[in-house]
XYZ file of C-alpha atoms in Angstrom:
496
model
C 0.000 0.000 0.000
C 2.602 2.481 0.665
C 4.392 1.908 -2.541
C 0.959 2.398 -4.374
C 0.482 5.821 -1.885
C 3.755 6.923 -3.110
C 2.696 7.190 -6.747
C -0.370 8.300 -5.973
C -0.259 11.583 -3.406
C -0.939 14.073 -5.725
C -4.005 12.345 -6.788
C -4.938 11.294 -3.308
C -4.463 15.129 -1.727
C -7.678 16.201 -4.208
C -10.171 14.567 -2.360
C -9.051 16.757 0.877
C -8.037 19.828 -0.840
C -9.943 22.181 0.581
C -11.634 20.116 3.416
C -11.040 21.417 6.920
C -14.004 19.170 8.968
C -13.305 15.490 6.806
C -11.226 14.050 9.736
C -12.534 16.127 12.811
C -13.228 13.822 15.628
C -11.746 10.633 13.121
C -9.303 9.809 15.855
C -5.497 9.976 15.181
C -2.946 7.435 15.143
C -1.990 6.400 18.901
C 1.623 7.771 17.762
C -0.113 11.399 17.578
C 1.073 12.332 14.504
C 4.254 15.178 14.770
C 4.312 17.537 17.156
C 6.686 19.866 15.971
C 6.740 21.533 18.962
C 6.218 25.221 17.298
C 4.730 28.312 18.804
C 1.060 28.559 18.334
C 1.076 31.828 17.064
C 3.922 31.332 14.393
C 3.472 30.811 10.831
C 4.806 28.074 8.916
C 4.652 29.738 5.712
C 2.847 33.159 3.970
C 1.322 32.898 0.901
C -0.106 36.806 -0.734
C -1.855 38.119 2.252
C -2.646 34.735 3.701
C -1.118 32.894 6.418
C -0.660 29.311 7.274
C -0.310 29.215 10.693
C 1.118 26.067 13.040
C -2.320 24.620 14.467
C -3.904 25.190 10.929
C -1.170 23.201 9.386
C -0.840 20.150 12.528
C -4.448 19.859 11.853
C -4.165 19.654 7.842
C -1.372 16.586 8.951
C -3.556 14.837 11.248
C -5.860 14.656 8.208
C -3.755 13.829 5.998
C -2.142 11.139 8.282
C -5.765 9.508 9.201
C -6.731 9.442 5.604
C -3.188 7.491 4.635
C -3.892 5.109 7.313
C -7.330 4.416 6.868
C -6.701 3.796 2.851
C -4.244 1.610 4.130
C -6.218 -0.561 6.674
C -4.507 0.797 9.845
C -1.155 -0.507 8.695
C 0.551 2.989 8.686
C 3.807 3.379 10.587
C 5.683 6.233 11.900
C 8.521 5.476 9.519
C 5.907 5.332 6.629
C 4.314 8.551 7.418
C 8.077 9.967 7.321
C 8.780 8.380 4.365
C 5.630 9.384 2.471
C 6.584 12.758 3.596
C 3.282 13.787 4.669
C 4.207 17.169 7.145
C 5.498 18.301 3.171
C 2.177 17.174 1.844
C -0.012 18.719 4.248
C 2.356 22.050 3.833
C 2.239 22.291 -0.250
C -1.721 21.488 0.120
C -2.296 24.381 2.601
C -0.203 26.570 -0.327
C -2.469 25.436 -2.589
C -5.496 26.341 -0.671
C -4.360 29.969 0.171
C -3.308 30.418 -3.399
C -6.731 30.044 -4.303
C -8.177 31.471 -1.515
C -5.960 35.008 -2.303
C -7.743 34.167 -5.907
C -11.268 34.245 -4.935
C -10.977 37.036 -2.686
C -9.271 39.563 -5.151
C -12.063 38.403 -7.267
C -14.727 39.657 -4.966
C -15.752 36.380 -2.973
C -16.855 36.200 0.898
C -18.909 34.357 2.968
C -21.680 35.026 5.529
C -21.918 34.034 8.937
C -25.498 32.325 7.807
C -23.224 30.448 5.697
C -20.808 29.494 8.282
C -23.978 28.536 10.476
C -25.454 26.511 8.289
C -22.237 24.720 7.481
C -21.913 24.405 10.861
C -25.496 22.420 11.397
C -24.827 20.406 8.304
C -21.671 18.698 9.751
C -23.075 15.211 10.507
C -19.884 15.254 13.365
C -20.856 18.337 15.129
C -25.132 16.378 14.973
C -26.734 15.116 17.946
C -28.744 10.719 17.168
C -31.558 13.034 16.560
C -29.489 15.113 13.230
C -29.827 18.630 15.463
C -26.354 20.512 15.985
C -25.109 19.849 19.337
C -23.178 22.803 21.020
C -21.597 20.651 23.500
C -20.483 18.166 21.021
C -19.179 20.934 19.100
C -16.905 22.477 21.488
C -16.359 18.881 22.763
C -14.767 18.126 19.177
C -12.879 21.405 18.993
C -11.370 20.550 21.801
C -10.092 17.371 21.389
C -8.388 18.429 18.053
C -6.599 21.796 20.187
C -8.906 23.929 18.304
C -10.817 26.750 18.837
C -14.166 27.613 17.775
C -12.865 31.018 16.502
C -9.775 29.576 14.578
C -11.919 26.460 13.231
C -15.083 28.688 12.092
C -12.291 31.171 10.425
C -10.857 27.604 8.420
C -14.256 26.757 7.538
C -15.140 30.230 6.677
C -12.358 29.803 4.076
C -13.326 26.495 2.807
C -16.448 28.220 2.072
C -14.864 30.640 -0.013
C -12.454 28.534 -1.947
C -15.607 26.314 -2.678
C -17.034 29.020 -4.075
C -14.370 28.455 -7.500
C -15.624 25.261 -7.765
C -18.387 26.685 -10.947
C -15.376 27.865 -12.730
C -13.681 24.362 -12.340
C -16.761 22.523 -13.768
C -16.794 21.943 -18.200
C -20.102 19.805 -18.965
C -19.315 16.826 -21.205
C -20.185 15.521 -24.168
C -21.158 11.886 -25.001
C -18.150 11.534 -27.484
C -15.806 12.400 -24.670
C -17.559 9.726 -22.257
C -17.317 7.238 -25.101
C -13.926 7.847 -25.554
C -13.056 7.262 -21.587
C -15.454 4.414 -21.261
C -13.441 2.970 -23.865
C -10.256 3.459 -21.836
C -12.566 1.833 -18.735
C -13.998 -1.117 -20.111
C -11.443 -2.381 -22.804
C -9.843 -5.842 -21.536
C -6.360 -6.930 -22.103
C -5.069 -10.723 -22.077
C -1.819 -10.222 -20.373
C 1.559 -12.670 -20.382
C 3.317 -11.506 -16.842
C 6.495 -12.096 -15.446
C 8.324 -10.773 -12.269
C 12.025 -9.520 -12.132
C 13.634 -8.305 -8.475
C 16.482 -6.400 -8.108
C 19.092 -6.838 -4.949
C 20.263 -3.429 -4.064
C 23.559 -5.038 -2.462
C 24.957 -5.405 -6.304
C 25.046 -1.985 -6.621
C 28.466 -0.866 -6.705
C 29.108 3.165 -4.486
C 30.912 5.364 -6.812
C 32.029 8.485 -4.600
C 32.464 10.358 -7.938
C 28.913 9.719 -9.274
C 27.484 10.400 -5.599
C 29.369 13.975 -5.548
C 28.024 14.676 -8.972
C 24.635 13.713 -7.652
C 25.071 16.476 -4.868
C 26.889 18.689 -7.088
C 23.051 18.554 -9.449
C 21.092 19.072 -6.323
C 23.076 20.799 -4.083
C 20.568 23.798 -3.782
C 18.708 21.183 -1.644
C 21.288 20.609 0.672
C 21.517 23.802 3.281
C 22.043 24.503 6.586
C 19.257 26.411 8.361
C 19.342 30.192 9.700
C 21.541 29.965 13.410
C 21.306 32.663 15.564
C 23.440 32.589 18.482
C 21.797 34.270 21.365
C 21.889 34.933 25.291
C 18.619 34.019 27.430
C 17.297 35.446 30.464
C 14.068 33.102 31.624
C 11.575 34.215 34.239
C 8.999 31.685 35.407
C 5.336 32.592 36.262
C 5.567 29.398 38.490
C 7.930 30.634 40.826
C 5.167 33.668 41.739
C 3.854 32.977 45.257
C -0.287 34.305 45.106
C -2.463 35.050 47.877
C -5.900 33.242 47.129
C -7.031 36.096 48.097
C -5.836 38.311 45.844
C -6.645 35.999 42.976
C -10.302 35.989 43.963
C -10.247 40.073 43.812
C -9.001 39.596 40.406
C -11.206 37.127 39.557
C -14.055 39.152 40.465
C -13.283 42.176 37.699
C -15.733 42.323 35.781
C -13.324 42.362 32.295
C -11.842 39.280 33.873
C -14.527 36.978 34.556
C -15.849 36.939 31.404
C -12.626 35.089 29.825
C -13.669 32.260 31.952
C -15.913 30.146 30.472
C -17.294 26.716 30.471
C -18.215 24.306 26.601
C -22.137 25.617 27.067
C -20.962 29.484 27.575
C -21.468 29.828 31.076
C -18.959 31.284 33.366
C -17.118 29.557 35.339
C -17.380 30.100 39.323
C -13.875 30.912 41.195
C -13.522 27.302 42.353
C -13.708 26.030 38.588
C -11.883 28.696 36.608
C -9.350 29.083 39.681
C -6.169 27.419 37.843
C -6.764 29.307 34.964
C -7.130 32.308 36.957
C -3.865 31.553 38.593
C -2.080 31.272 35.472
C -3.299 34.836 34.382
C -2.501 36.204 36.779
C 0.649 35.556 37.601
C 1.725 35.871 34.013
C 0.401 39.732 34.484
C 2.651 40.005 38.166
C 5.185 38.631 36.220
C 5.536 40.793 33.151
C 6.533 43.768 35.435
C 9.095 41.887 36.635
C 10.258 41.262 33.041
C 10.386 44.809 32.190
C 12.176 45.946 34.988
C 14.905 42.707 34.137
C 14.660 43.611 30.924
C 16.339 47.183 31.629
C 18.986 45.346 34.090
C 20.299 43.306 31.543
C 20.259 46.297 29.262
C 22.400 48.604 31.695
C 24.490 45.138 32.219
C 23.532 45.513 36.050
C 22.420 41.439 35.489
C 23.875 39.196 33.271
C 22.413 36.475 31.347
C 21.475 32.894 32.465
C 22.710 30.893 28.761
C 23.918 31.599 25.829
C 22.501 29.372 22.862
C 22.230 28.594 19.138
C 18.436 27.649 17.709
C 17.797 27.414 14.336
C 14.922 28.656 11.804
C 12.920 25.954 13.001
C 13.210 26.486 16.279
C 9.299 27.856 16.336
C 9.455 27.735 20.592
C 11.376 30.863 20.186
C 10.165 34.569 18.293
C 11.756 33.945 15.100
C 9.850 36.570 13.352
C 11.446 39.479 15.759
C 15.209 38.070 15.378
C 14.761 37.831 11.957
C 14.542 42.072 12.338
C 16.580 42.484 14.451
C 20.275 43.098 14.939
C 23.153 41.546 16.525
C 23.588 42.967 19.777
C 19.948 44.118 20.124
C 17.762 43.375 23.037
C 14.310 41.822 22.441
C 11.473 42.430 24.977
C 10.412 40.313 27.301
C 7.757 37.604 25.116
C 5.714 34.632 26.401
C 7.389 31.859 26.874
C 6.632 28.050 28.289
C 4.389 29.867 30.978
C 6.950 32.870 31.639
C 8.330 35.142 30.111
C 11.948 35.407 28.167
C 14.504 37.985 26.994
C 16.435 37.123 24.782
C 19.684 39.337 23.004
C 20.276 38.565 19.655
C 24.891 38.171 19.664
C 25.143 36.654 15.843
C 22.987 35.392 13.053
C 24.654 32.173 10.624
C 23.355 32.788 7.384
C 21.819 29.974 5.338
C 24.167 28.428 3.192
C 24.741 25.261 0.459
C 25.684 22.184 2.445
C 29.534 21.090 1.668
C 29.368 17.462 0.250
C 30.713 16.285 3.312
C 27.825 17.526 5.567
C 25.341 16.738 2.648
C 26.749 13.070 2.103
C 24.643 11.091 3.946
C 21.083 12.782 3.041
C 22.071 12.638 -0.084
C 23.155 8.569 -0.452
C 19.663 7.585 -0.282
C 18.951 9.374 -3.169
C 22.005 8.123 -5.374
C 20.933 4.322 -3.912
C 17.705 4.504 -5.029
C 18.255 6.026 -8.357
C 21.477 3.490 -9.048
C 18.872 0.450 -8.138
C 16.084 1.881 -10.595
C 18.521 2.190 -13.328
C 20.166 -1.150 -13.076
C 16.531 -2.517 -13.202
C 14.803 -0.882 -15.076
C 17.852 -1.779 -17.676
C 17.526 -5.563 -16.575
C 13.807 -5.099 -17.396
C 14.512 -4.007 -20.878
C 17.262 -6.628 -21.764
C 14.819 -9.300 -20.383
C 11.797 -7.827 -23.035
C 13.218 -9.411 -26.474
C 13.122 -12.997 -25.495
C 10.482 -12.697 -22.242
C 6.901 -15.098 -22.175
C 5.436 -15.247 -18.683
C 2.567 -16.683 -17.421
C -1.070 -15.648 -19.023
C -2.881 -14.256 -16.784
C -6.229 -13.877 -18.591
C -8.183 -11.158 -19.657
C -7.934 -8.208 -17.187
C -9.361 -4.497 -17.329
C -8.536 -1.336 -14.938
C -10.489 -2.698 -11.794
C -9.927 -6.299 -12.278
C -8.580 -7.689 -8.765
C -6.067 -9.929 -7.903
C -8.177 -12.933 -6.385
C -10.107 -12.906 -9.843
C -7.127 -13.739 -11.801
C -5.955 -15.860 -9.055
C -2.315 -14.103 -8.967
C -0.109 -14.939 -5.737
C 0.679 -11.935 -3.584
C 4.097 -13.090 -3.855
C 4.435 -11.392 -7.332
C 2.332 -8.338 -6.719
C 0.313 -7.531 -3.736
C -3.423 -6.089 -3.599
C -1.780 -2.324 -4.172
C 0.539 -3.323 -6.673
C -1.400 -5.294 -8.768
C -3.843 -2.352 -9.048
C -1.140 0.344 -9.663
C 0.364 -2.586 -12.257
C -2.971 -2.461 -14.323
C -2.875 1.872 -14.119
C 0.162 1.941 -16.037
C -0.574 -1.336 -18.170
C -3.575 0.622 -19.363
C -1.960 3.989 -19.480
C 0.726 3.180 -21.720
C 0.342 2.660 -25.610
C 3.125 -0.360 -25.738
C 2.065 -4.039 -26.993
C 5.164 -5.031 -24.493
C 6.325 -3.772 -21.707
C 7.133 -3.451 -18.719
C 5.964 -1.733 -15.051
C 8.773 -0.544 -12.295
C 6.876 -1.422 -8.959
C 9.557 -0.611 -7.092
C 12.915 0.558 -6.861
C 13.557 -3.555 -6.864
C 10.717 -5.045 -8.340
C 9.440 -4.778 -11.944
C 6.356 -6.162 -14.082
C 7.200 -7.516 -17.529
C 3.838 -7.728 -19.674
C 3.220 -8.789 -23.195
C -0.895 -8.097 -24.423
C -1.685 -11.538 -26.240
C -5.424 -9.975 -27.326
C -7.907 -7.122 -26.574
C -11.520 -6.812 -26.138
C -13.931 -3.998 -25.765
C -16.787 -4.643 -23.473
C -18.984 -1.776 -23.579
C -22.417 -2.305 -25.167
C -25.076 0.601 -25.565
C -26.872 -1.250 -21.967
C -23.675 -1.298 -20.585
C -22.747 2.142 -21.607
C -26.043 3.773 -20.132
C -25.542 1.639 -16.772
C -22.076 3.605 -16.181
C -22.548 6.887 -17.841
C -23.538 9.014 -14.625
C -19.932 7.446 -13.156
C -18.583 8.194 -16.683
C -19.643 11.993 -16.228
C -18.556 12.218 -12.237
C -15.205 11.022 -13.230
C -14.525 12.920 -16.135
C -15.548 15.904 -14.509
C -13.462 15.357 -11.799
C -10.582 14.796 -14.380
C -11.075 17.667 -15.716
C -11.539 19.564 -12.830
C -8.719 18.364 -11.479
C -6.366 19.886 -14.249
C -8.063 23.301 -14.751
C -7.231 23.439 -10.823
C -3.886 22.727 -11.039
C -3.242 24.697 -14.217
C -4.348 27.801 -12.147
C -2.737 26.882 -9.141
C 0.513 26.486 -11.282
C -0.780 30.184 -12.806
C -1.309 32.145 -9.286
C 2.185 30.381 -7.772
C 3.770 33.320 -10.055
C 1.260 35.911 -8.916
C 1.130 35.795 -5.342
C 5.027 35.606 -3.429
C 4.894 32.505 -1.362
C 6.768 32.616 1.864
C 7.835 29.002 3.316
C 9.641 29.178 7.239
C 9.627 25.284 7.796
C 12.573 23.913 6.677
C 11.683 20.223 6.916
C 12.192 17.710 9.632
């Protein structure tokens, strides 16, 4: 399954394009997905006027992630996900959402809140047994998935919008055109098969050829943004609080109201009191801050560390070093319940990897390139005299079981991706690379078209969903290829 994934995320990523409630409440993988650990309020990337922020893109993973996993029967692993690259996934999808979503709104488009509201209602999650919209189910939801109601409503608020495109996306069809792809669906091959593996250990490391490889691709290969930097750290749990003094503050007006329960209600003292705590002593403490702040300014203090973090380093206020100047003094910013001041001393510039540092991330690369050449070459030499076993007459959605093929040569997956490619290609003989070790020879003995008038009328409202989906499809990415040069795209992940 994850080979067939592999080859098939761009096509997989359009049924969740633009859809922030599919997975809400789905349940995540007991692994929790990544937590990159990254500031709330930080953005992963800018795109026009649009940002992506961190909890909009964790949440477009999590989707992402449960949707791999439940195409692939619960069988998804950490080191799949990693390999699949899905945090780069979810990223380049969000792009492609706020591409469009800069689109529609230069074009005019907005949404209501009636719109948002009934949206809302019609989320069969968000539903009570009896179909009504449950508030407490709602917030419940939210909740679970770190969101809030004013974040999520401003995602689905956006959905809305970028839905709104969806009439310019749509061409009607014409009965020649679902001929011509019902043709393409129903036509039946008799296939000869045989199977050819590859053993990677054959494969023979040539420094030279792995330097030029790096040398090609080098502009891959950097080091991320340092900044070196002294930290001063002042905890909001050190500060000692009269309950009685929380209570007072508690009690102001302006204050109470922040404290709320899932149905609305505010909270009594008792309840809310934690919470309360917290506040509060993060508002003692920022007066502290200040005041440290100018000590460590006038040198009467010094510093508690000195550090490097990187451009990833999201725990940090990456956006105000990136303005500022070495020497400079930030002011004092939240910070894992405190607050921390932090003096920018030096700032590494990004730069190309040598080959030495880029070596290793670059091997895999060379490896599996070296192993698809040498069998893909194999495959070829092995066409001119090659017969294999007949496997019948098969057509795109033929399954394995019904030509009674052992999952020894090709899996459930495989055999389907195998049948893609042997119906996408034009070539009497051939062959399919399954893997970087495992290839497909096929020879088609005879064809067959099995689409009668009956037949043709029984399929042609799938015909017409699936061509307009096609087609749909490619307009969309055509004009997401379009507003990529219109609108500067600003990308502050790095990878992981």
């Amino acid at each position: 399954m994850l080979t067939w994934m592999q080859h098939h995320k761009k096509y997989l990523i359009v049924t969740i394009w633009v859809s922030t409630i599919a997975f809400v409440g789905a349940g995540f993988l007991g692994w929790g997905a990544y937590d990159f650990n990254l500031n709330r309020s930080s953005s992963v990337a800018i795109v026009g006027n649009e940002k992506i922020p961190f909890d909009e893109w964790d949440m477009r993973y999590k989707q992402i992630l449960s949707y791999y996993n439940q195409i692939s029967n619960g069988t998804l692993t950490q080191e799949n996900a990693k390999d699949l690259g899905i945090e780069n996934i979810a990223l380049s999808s969000l792009i492609e959402d706020k591409l469009l979503l800069n689109f529609a709104k230069d074009l005019g488009i907005g949404v209501s809140e009636n719109e948002i509201l009934q949206k809302l209602a019609n989320t069969k999650e968000f539903q009570n047994p009896n179909g009504d919209f449950n508030k407490t189910i709602y917030y419940d939801l939210l909740n679970a998935n770190n969101l809030t109601p004013k974040d999520y409503e401003t995602q689905l608020a956006n959905e809305i919008i970028i839905s709104k495109l969806g009439p310019i996306l749509n061409i009607s069809s014409k009965d020649e055109e679902l001929k011509m792809l019902g043709s393409s669906y129903f036509m039946q091959d008799d296939l000869s098969i045989a199977k050819i593996d590859y053993n990677p250990k054959n494969i023979n490391l040539d420094e030279e050829e792995l330097k030029k490889l790096w040398n090609i691709h080098k502009q891959d290969y950097k080091t991320q943004k340092v900044y070196e930097i002294s930290t001063y750290f002042l905890s909001a749990d050190d500060e000692k609080i009269d309950e009685e003094e929380l209570l007072k503050f508690y009690n102001q007006d302006e204050n109470k109201l922040k404290y709320k329960d899932s149905f609305g209600k505010i909270k009594d003292f008792q309840s809310a009191k934690n919470e309360v705590a917290k506040d509060y002593a993060l508002i003692r403490l920022k007066n502290l801050a200040n005041a440290k702040f100018l000590d460590l300014k006038n040198k009467k203090d010094n510093f508690q560390k000195d550090i490097n973090i990187t451009s990833s380093d999201f725990n940090y206020p990456i956006e105000l070093l990136n303005k500022a100047k070495n020497a400079e003094l930030l002011r004092p910013v939240l910070y894992d319940n405190g607050y921390i001041i932090i003096r920018l001393n030096k700032t590494d510039p990004v730069r190309i990897k040598t080959f030495e540092e880029a070596r290793d991330e670059v091997l895999p690369m060379y490896l599996s390139e070296q192993t698809r050449k040498n069998l893909e070459e194999q495959a070829k030499n092995s066409l001119a005299d090659f017969k294999g076993d007949d496997i019948g007459f098969v057509s795109r959605d033929s399954s394995r079981e019904s030509v009674k093929l052992s999952d020894k040569i090709l899996n459930d997956s495989e055999f389907a991706y195998f049948l893609i490619n042997v119906f996408n290609a034009d070539q009497k003989s051939s062959y399919v690379l399954i893997n970087d070790n495992k290839a497909i020879l096929y020879k088609i003995n005879k064809q067959k078209l099995d689409l009668s008038a009956d037949k043709f009328d029984q399929y042609k409202l799938m015909l017409q969903q699936n061509l307009q989906n096609l087609k749909a499809s490619e307009l969309k990415q055509e004009l997401v290829d379009r507003l990529k040069k219109i609108y500067p795209i600003k990308i502050y992940y790095k990878g992981n």
